[in-house]
Coordinates of C-alpha atoms and ligand atoms in Angstrom, one line a residue:
M1 CA -61.0 153.2 225.1
T2 CA -60.9 149.6 224.4
S3 CA -58.9 148.6 227.4
G4 CA -61.9 147.0 229.0
H5 CA -62.2 144.5 226.2
R6 CA -61.0 141.1 225.5
G7 CA -58.9 140.9 222.4
S8 CA -60.2 141.6 219.0
S9 CA -60.9 138.1 217.4
G10 CA -59.8 136.4 220.6
H11 CA -63.3 135.4 221.4
R12 CA -63.2 132.4 218.9
Q13 CA -60.4 130.9 221.0
G14 CA -62.3 131.7 224.2
H15 CA -61.0 132.6 227.5
H16 CA -60.9 129.6 229.8
T17 CA -61.4 131.2 233.1
P18 CA -62.7 128.8 235.7
E19 CA -66.1 130.1 235.1
A20 CA -66.1 129.9 231.2
H21 CA -69.0 127.8 230.0
G22 CA -69.7 127.2 226.4
H23 CA -69.6 123.5 226.3
E24 CA -72.8 122.9 228.3
H25 CA -75.1 122.5 225.3
G26 CA -74.2 120.1 222.6
H27 CA -74.6 122.3 219.6
R28 CA -72.0 124.2 217.7
H29 CA -70.8 127.2 219.7
V30 CA -68.5 130.1 219.9
A31 CA -66.6 130.0 223.2
E32 CA -67.9 132.8 225.2
D33 CA -66.8 134.6 228.4
M34 CA -69.0 134.1 231.4
L35 CA -69.1 137.4 233.2
S36 CA -70.9 138.8 236.2
V37 CA -73.3 141.6 235.6
E38 CA -70.7 144.1 237.2
Q39 CA -67.9 142.8 234.9
A40 CA -70.1 143.3 231.8
Y41 CA -71.2 146.8 233.1
Q42 CA -67.6 147.8 233.7
R43 CA -66.4 146.7 230.4
I44 CA -69.1 148.4 228.5
M45 CA -69.1 151.6 230.4
A46 CA -65.3 151.9 230.0
C47 CA -66.2 152.9 226.4
F48 CA -68.5 155.8 227.1
S49 CA -68.1 159.5 228.0
S50 CA -70.1 162.5 227.9
L51 CA -70.7 163.9 224.2
E52 CA -69.8 167.3 223.1
A53 CA -72.0 170.4 223.7
E54 CA -74.5 172.0 221.5
D55 CA -76.3 175.4 221.9
K56 CA -80.1 175.0 222.1
P57 CA -83.2 177.2 222.9
I58 CA -83.9 176.7 226.5
L59 CA -87.2 174.8 226.2
E60 CA -85.7 172.3 223.7
A61 CA -82.9 171.7 226.3
L62 CA -85.3 170.2 228.8
G63 CA -83.9 167.0 230.1
Q64 CA -80.4 167.6 228.8
V65 CA -77.4 168.4 230.8
L66 CA -75.7 171.8 231.1
A67 CA -72.3 171.6 229.5
Q68 CA -70.9 174.9 231.1
E69 CA -71.3 176.9 234.2
V70 CA -74.0 179.6 233.8
R71 CA -73.1 183.0 235.5
S72 CA -75.6 185.7 235.9
P73 CA -75.4 188.7 233.6
L74 CA -77.5 190.7 236.1
D75 CA -78.8 191.3 239.4
L76 CA -82.0 189.4 240.2
P77 CA -84.2 191.2 241.0
P78 CA -82.5 194.1 239.1
L79 CA -84.1 196.7 241.4
A80 CA -85.4 196.7 244.9
N81 CA -89.1 196.1 244.6
S82 CA -92.3 195.6 246.7
G83 CA -93.2 192.2 247.8
M84 CA -96.8 193.3 248.4
D85 CA -99.6 195.6 247.3
G86 CA -99.4 198.5 249.7
Y87 CA -97.7 201.8 250.4
A88 CA -94.2 202.7 250.1
V89 CA -93.2 204.8 253.1
R90 CA -90.3 206.1 255.3
H91 CA -89.9 203.9 258.4
D92 CA -89.4 207.0 260.4
D93 CA -92.9 208.1 259.6
I94 CA -94.7 205.1 260.8
R95 CA -92.7 204.4 264.0
G96 CA -95.2 203.7 266.9
A97 CA -98.2 203.4 264.4
S98 CA -101.0 201.1 265.7
D99 CA -104.6 200.4 265.2
Q100 CA -105.7 202.9 267.9
Q101 CA -103.1 205.6 266.6
P102 CA -102.8 205.3 262.9
R103 CA -100.1 207.6 261.3
P104 CA -101.6 209.7 258.5
L105 CA -99.5 210.1 255.4
K106 CA -100.2 212.0 252.3
V107 CA -100.5 209.8 249.2
I108 CA -98.6 211.5 246.4
G109 CA -98.7 208.8 243.6
L110 CA -98.9 205.3 242.4
V111 CA -96.3 202.9 241.1
A112 CA -97.4 199.8 239.2
A113 CA -95.3 196.9 238.3
G114 CA -93.4 197.7 235.1
Q115 CA -93.1 201.4 235.9
V116 CA -90.4 203.3 237.7
S117 CA -91.7 206.1 239.8
N118 CA -89.8 209.6 239.3
Q119 CA -91.3 210.7 242.6
T120 CA -89.4 210.8 245.9
V121 CA -91.1 209.7 249.0
A122 CA -90.5 212.7 251.3
P123 CA -91.2 212.8 255.0
G124 CA -95.0 212.6 255.7
T125 CA -95.8 211.2 252.3
A126 CA -96.4 207.7 250.8
I127 CA -96.7 206.1 247.4
R128 CA -99.2 203.6 246.5
I129 CA -97.2 200.6 245.1
M130 CA -98.1 197.2 243.6
T131 CA -96.3 193.9 243.9
G132 CA -93.1 193.8 241.8
A133 CA -92.9 197.6 241.3
P134 CA -89.5 199.2 242.0
V135 CA -89.5 200.9 245.4
P136 CA -89.5 204.7 244.8
P137 CA -86.6 206.8 246.1
G138 CA -86.8 207.9 249.7
A139 CA -88.9 204.8 250.8
D140 CA -87.5 202.1 252.8
T141 CA -90.5 200.1 253.9
V142 CA -93.8 198.8 252.2
V143 CA -96.9 198.6 254.4
P144 CA -99.5 196.2 252.9
F145 CA -103.1 197.5 252.4
E146 CA -104.1 195.2 255.2
E147 CA -102.2 197.2 257.7
T148 CA -103.7 200.5 256.6
D149 CA -107.1 202.1 257.1
E150 CA -107.6 201.8 253.4
L151 CA -110.0 198.7 253.4
H152 CA -112.8 200.2 255.4
R153 CA -112.6 203.5 253.5
R154 CA -113.2 201.7 250.2
G155 CA -116.7 203.2 250.3
E156 CA -115.4 206.6 249.7
K157 CA -115.1 205.5 246.0
Q158 CA -112.4 208.2 245.1
S159 CA -108.7 207.9 245.0
L160 CA -107.3 208.3 248.4
N161 CA -105.1 211.3 249.0
S162 CA -104.2 210.4 252.5
I163 CA -103.8 207.1 254.3
G164 CA -103.5 205.8 257.8
I165 CA -100.7 203.4 258.6
K166 CA -101.9 201.1 261.4
N167 CA -98.7 199.1 262.1
D168 CA -95.1 199.8 262.9
L169 CA -93.5 197.3 260.7
P170 CA -89.8 196.6 260.8
K171 CA -87.6 199.0 258.5
G172 CA -87.3 197.2 255.2
A173 CA -90.4 195.1 255.5
N174 CA -91.9 193.7 252.3
I175 CA -89.0 195.1 250.2
R176 CA -87.1 192.5 248.0
P177 CA -83.6 194.0 247.7
A178 CA -81.8 194.1 244.3
G179 CA -79.8 191.0 243.9
E180 CA -81.6 189.2 246.6
D181 CA -82.0 186.0 244.4
V182 CA -78.9 186.3 242.3
R183 CA -76.0 188.7 242.0
R184 CA -74.5 189.8 238.8
G185 CA -71.5 187.6 237.9
Q186 CA -72.6 184.8 240.5
P187 CA -72.5 181.3 239.3
V188 CA -76.1 180.2 239.2
L189 CA -76.0 176.7 237.5
A190 CA -73.2 174.4 237.7
P191 CA -72.0 172.2 234.7
G192 CA -73.7 168.8 234.8
T193 CA -77.0 170.2 236.1
V194 CA -80.0 168.6 234.4
I195 CA -82.3 171.0 232.8
R196 CA -85.8 170.7 234.5
P197 CA -88.6 173.2 234.4
A198 CA -87.1 175.0 237.4
E199 CA -83.7 175.4 235.3
V200 CA -85.6 176.6 232.3
G201 CA -87.2 179.2 234.5
V202 CA -83.8 180.3 236.0
L203 CA -82.2 180.7 232.6
A204 CA -85.3 182.6 231.3
S205 CA -85.1 184.9 234.4
L206 CA -81.4 185.7 233.4
G207 CA -82.5 186.5 230.0
M208 CA -80.8 183.7 228.3
A209 CA -82.7 182.3 225.3
R210 CA -80.2 179.6 224.5
V211 CA -78.1 177.4 226.6
P212 CA -75.0 175.0 226.0
V213 CA -75.9 171.4 226.8
V214 CA -74.5 167.9 226.2
R215 CA -76.1 166.8 222.8
R216 CA -78.3 163.7 222.7
P217 CA -76.8 160.7 221.3
V218 CA -78.0 159.0 218.1
V219 CA -78.7 155.5 218.8
A220 CA -79.0 153.1 215.6
V221 CA -81.5 150.2 216.4
L222 CA -81.4 147.1 214.3
S223 CA -83.5 143.9 214.7
T224 CA -82.1 140.7 213.1
G225 CA -83.9 137.5 212.2
D226 CA -85.6 135.8 209.2
E227 CA -88.7 135.1 211.4
L228 CA -89.5 138.8 211.9
A229 CA -92.1 140.8 210.2
P230 CA -92.4 144.6 210.3
V231 CA -95.5 145.8 212.3
G232 CA -98.3 146.9 210.0
E233 CA -97.7 143.9 207.7
T234 CA -99.8 140.6 207.5
L235 CA -98.0 137.9 209.3
R236 CA -96.9 134.8 207.2
P237 CA -96.9 131.4 208.9
G238 CA -93.8 130.9 210.9
T239 CA -93.2 134.8 211.3
I240 CA -93.7 137.0 214.4
Y241 CA -93.9 140.8 214.6
D242 CA -90.6 142.6 215.3
S243 CA -91.3 144.0 218.7
N244 CA -87.7 144.8 219.7
S245 CA -87.2 147.5 217.1
S246 CA -90.1 149.3 218.7
S247 CA -89.6 148.6 222.3
V248 CA -85.8 149.3 222.1
A249 CA -86.3 152.5 220.3
A250 CA -89.0 153.5 222.9
A251 CA -86.4 152.7 225.7
V252 CA -83.8 154.9 223.8
L253 CA -86.2 157.8 223.7
A254 CA -87.3 157.3 227.3
C255 CA -83.7 157.8 228.4
G256 CA -83.2 160.8 226.3
G257 CA -81.4 159.3 223.2
I258 CA -82.4 159.9 219.6
P259 CA -83.3 156.4 217.9
K260 CA -82.4 155.7 214.4
M261 CA -84.4 152.9 213.0
L262 CA -82.3 150.6 210.9
G263 CA -85.3 148.1 210.4
I264 CA -84.9 144.2 210.2
A265 CA -81.8 142.6 208.9
R266 CA -82.4 139.1 207.5
D267 CA -80.1 136.3 208.5
R268 CA -77.9 136.8 205.5
L269 CA -74.4 138.2 205.2
E270 CA -75.1 141.0 202.8
D271 CA -78.2 142.1 204.3
L272 CA -76.6 142.5 207.7
H273 CA -73.5 144.2 206.3
H274 CA -75.8 146.6 204.4
R275 CA -78.0 147.3 207.4
L276 CA -75.0 147.8 209.7
A277 CA -73.4 150.3 207.2
Q278 CA -76.5 152.5 207.8
S279 CA -75.4 153.0 211.2
A280 CA -72.5 155.3 210.2
G281 CA -72.7 158.5 212.2
S282 CA -74.5 157.2 215.2
D283 CA -73.1 157.3 218.6
L284 CA -74.2 153.7 219.5
V285 CA -75.6 150.8 217.6
I286 CA -78.0 148.4 219.5
T287 CA -78.9 145.1 217.7
S288 CA -81.1 142.4 219.0
A289 CA -81.0 138.5 218.5
G290 CA -78.5 136.4 216.9
V291 CA -76.1 136.4 219.8
S292 CA -77.1 133.4 221.8
K293 CA -75.2 130.0 221.7
G294 CA -77.8 128.3 219.7
D295 CA -77.7 130.8 216.9
Y296 CA -76.8 130.3 213.4
D297 CA -73.6 132.2 213.4
I298 CA -74.4 134.9 210.8
V299 CA -74.8 137.8 213.2
K300 CA -71.8 137.1 215.2
E301 CA -69.7 136.5 211.9
V302 CA -70.8 139.9 210.5
L303 CA -70.2 141.6 213.7
T304 CA -66.7 140.1 214.0
Q305 CA -65.9 141.1 210.5
R306 CA -67.0 144.7 211.1
G307 CA -65.3 145.4 214.4
D308 CA -63.7 144.3 217.7
M309 CA -66.4 142.2 219.1
N310 CA -66.9 140.2 222.4
F311 CA -69.6 137.6 222.9
W312 CA -70.4 137.1 226.6
S313 CA -72.6 135.1 228.7
V314 CA -73.7 137.4 231.6
R315 CA -74.6 135.5 234.8
M316 CA -78.2 137.0 234.8
R317 CA -81.7 135.9 234.1
P318 CA -83.2 137.0 231.8
A319 CA -80.6 138.4 229.1
K320 CA -77.7 135.9 229.4
P321 CA -76.2 136.3 225.9
L322 CA -74.7 139.7 225.1
A323 CA -72.5 141.1 222.5
F324 CA -70.3 144.2 223.0
G325 CA -67.6 145.8 221.0
L326 CA -66.5 148.5 218.7
L327 CA -67.5 148.8 215.1
R328 CA -64.7 149.9 212.7
N329 CA -65.7 153.1 211.0
E330 CA -65.4 152.8 207.3
N331 CA -64.3 156.4 206.8
G332 CA -61.4 155.9 209.4
G333 CA -63.3 157.9 212.0
K334 CA -63.6 156.7 215.6
P335 CA -65.3 153.4 216.1
T336 CA -68.9 153.1 217.1
P337 CA -69.8 151.0 220.2
L338 CA -72.3 148.1 219.5
L339 CA -74.4 146.4 222.0
G340 CA -75.9 143.1 220.8
L341 CA -79.0 142.5 222.9
P342 CA -80.6 138.9 223.2
G343 CA -83.6 138.4 220.9
N344 CA -86.2 137.5 223.4
P345 CA -88.3 140.6 224.1
V346 CA -87.9 140.6 227.8
S347 CA -84.2 139.9 227.6
A348 CA -83.8 142.6 225.2
L349 CA -85.3 145.2 227.5
V350 CA -83.7 144.0 230.7
A351 CA -80.2 144.0 229.0
F352 CA -81.1 147.4 227.7
E353 CA -82.0 148.5 231.2
M354 CA -78.8 147.1 232.8
F355 CA -76.3 148.2 230.0
A356 CA -77.6 150.5 227.3
R357 CA -79.5 152.8 229.5
P358 CA -76.5 153.8 231.7
A359 CA -74.3 154.1 228.5
I360 CA -76.8 156.4 226.9
L361 CA -77.1 158.5 230.2
T362 CA -73.4 158.7 230.4
M363 CA -73.2 160.1 226.8
L364 CA -75.9 162.6 227.8
G365 CA -73.6 163.7 230.5
R366 CA -75.6 162.5 233.4
R367 CA -73.9 161.5 236.6
H368 CA -76.5 159.7 238.4
L369 CA -77.0 156.5 236.3
A370 CA -78.8 154.0 238.6
R371 CA -82.4 153.7 239.0
P372 CA -83.7 154.1 242.6
V373 CA -83.5 150.8 244.4
V374 CA -86.0 150.0 247.3
E375 CA -86.3 147.3 249.8
G376 CA -89.5 145.6 249.7
V377 CA -91.3 142.4 250.7
L378 CA -92.0 139.7 248.1
T379 CA -95.7 138.6 248.0
G380 CA -94.8 135.5 245.8
P381 CA -91.7 133.3 245.0
I382 CA -88.8 134.0 242.7
Y383 CA -87.2 130.9 241.4
N384 CA -83.5 130.5 240.6
T385 CA -82.3 127.2 239.1
D386 CA -78.8 127.9 238.0
G387 CA -77.2 130.4 240.2
R388 CA -77.5 133.4 238.0
R389 CA -78.7 136.7 239.3
V390 CA -82.5 136.9 238.6
Y391 CA -84.3 140.1 237.8
A392 CA -87.8 139.3 238.3
R393 CA -90.7 141.4 236.9
V394 CA -92.7 142.7 239.8
S395 CA -95.4 145.1 240.4
V396 CA -94.5 147.4 243.4
S397 CA -97.0 148.9 245.6
R398 CA -96.7 150.7 248.9
R399 CA -99.0 150.1 251.9
E400 CA -98.5 151.7 255.2
G401 CA -94.9 152.6 254.4
T402 CA -93.8 149.2 253.2
Y403 CA -93.1 148.2 249.5
F404 CA -94.6 145.0 248.4
A405 CA -93.3 143.3 245.3
T406 CA -95.7 141.0 243.4
P407 CA -94.3 139.0 240.5
T408 CA -96.3 139.8 237.5
G409 CA -96.9 136.4 236.1
P410 CA -94.9 133.8 234.0
Q411 CA -91.1 134.9 233.9
G412 CA -90.1 133.5 230.6
S413 CA -88.0 135.9 228.6
N414 CA -90.5 135.7 225.8
I415 CA -93.4 136.9 228.0
L416 CA -93.5 140.6 227.2
T417 CA -96.9 141.3 228.9
S418 CA -95.4 140.5 232.3
M419 CA -92.8 143.1 231.6
S420 CA -95.7 145.5 230.9
L421 CA -97.4 144.7 234.2
A422 CA -94.1 145.4 236.0
N423 CA -92.9 148.6 237.5
G424 CA -89.8 147.1 239.2
L425 CA -87.2 144.3 238.9
A426 CA -86.7 142.4 242.0
I427 CA -83.3 141.0 242.5
C428 CA -82.6 137.3 243.5
P429 CA -78.9 137.4 244.2
D430 CA -76.5 135.0 242.3
N431 CA -76.1 131.6 243.8
L432 CA -79.4 131.8 246.0
P433 CA -81.7 129.0 245.2
G434 CA -84.6 131.6 245.1
L435 CA -86.6 133.9 247.4
Q436 CA -89.9 133.0 249.0
A437 CA -93.0 135.0 249.6
G438 CA -92.5 137.2 252.8
Q439 CA -88.7 137.6 252.3
P440 CA -87.1 141.0 251.9
V441 CA -86.0 141.9 248.4
Q442 CA -84.1 144.6 246.7
I443 CA -86.2 146.1 243.9
I444 CA -84.9 148.3 241.0
M445 CA -87.7 150.7 240.3
L446 CA -88.3 151.2 236.7
D447 CA -91.1 153.8 237.3
W448 CA -93.2 154.8 240.2
N449 CA -97.0 154.3 240.3
E450 CA -99.1 157.3 241.2
E451 CA -100.3 156.9 244.8
V452 CA -104.0 155.8 244.9
N453 CA -106.1 158.6 246.1
P454 CA -107.9 157.9 249.5
Ligands
LIG1 P1 -82.3 134.5 218.7 O1 -81.3 135.1 219.6 O2 -82.1 135.1 217.2 O3 -82.3 133.1 218.7 O4 -83.7 135.0 219.2 C1 -84.3 134.7 220.4 C2 -85.8 134.6 220.4 O5 -86.1 136.0 220.3 C3 -86.4 134.0 219.3 O6 -87.7 133.2 219.7 C4 -86.6 135.2 218.3 O7 -87.8 134.9 217.5 C5 -87.0 136.2 219.3 N1 -86.8 137.6 218.6 C6 -85.7 137.8 218.1 N2 -85.7 139.1 217.6 C7 -87.0 139.6 217.9 C8 -87.6 140.8 217.6 N3 -87.0 141.7 217.1 N4 -88.9 140.9 218.2 C9 -89.6 139.8 218.8 N5 -88.9 138.6 219.0 C10 -87.6 138.5 218.6
LIG2 MG1 -82.3 135.0 215.4

């Protein structure tokens, strides 16, 4: 599992690959690996796989992934039934029928949906039948009301005991054969299928009240920093509200995980240890802040003490500093992956998007991990000063079949409102000095706006 990692405490010695930075700022630092987005992604993703199955009521399984193949215990429909309201007849009796020469048949009964007729359609007779009702024995064709003389005889105001068939329909018309949709024993849903409303319906149509799905991961969410105040409290001078706990937990929910809020850890050894201990039993721990170079080393120190941690610089903007590793389990169980997001609110969300979301989707058993990427045209510039890959917050709209990407304002990693205005991240490739208005650009779609009604 840990094969993708650098050595356990090796980060303090650093890995002096040609790309390793770490000395560019004057202050005290921990030597860090400089990784491409793809390298960081691969090392992280190597530690995740699909979680185990749980049995759930079908409605509660919405959005989860089927853990086993579902085979049908029955034929669907169970019996041949009528696709229309009309008359169940024998095709031999209506051969050659037309408007001019309707074929008269004796109406011997009625069968509604939910009933089974015990009458047989003998030659010269018909049974009135409703949509969904089983086709009575003897009948092989259903003639809809519209193709009989019933409608213009409605005035007679009495139950018809004879009917004129006005069309020679093909034999078998308007009959849905037993097993037409699904045959008993047939595989209906493959493992790995995401349960959407249609799948909930398919399961219900097979009579299945519960379904085995990959369980949702529990994701512990911890903010770190002395400057943070919990939302709802009054701010003291020098403090800011902890937005990362909320935004990260929301992002966990949005991709199908179950957030477990661990609150705010102060920049003190005991508090960090204490809070991290509360993460026991979760499938992933996501912390924010305390992992960048300028930081007071408390968070890194505690993480290093508690597990096999790596501190990286990822060649991306925002979200360069990133921590990833495995926390030792106190009870000797299997270690828990920990992803340390950068503290700036936009960096935290963008790093979540790039690394935490695919990890969570993998645990959920999902196979498609990437957001849709579209090519669009920039309406304003993206600046790139230091050769990193830039993920610019853009608002994407479609006009006459072309996607236009408009930067949503200041791109500082603390400007959370410009993230809120964005529905996509436009990519300026590594080592390009920037992109200008009018240039084509790849855009990761975070969500799709509704089309504006004409
Ligand atoms: P740090 O990596 O600890 O230096 O944090 C980087 C920046 O992110 C600082 O300006 C922090 O105040 C800010 N920050 C850290 N954690 C949070 C949080 N939970 N909510 C909002 N801002 C944060
Ligand atoms: Mg901090």
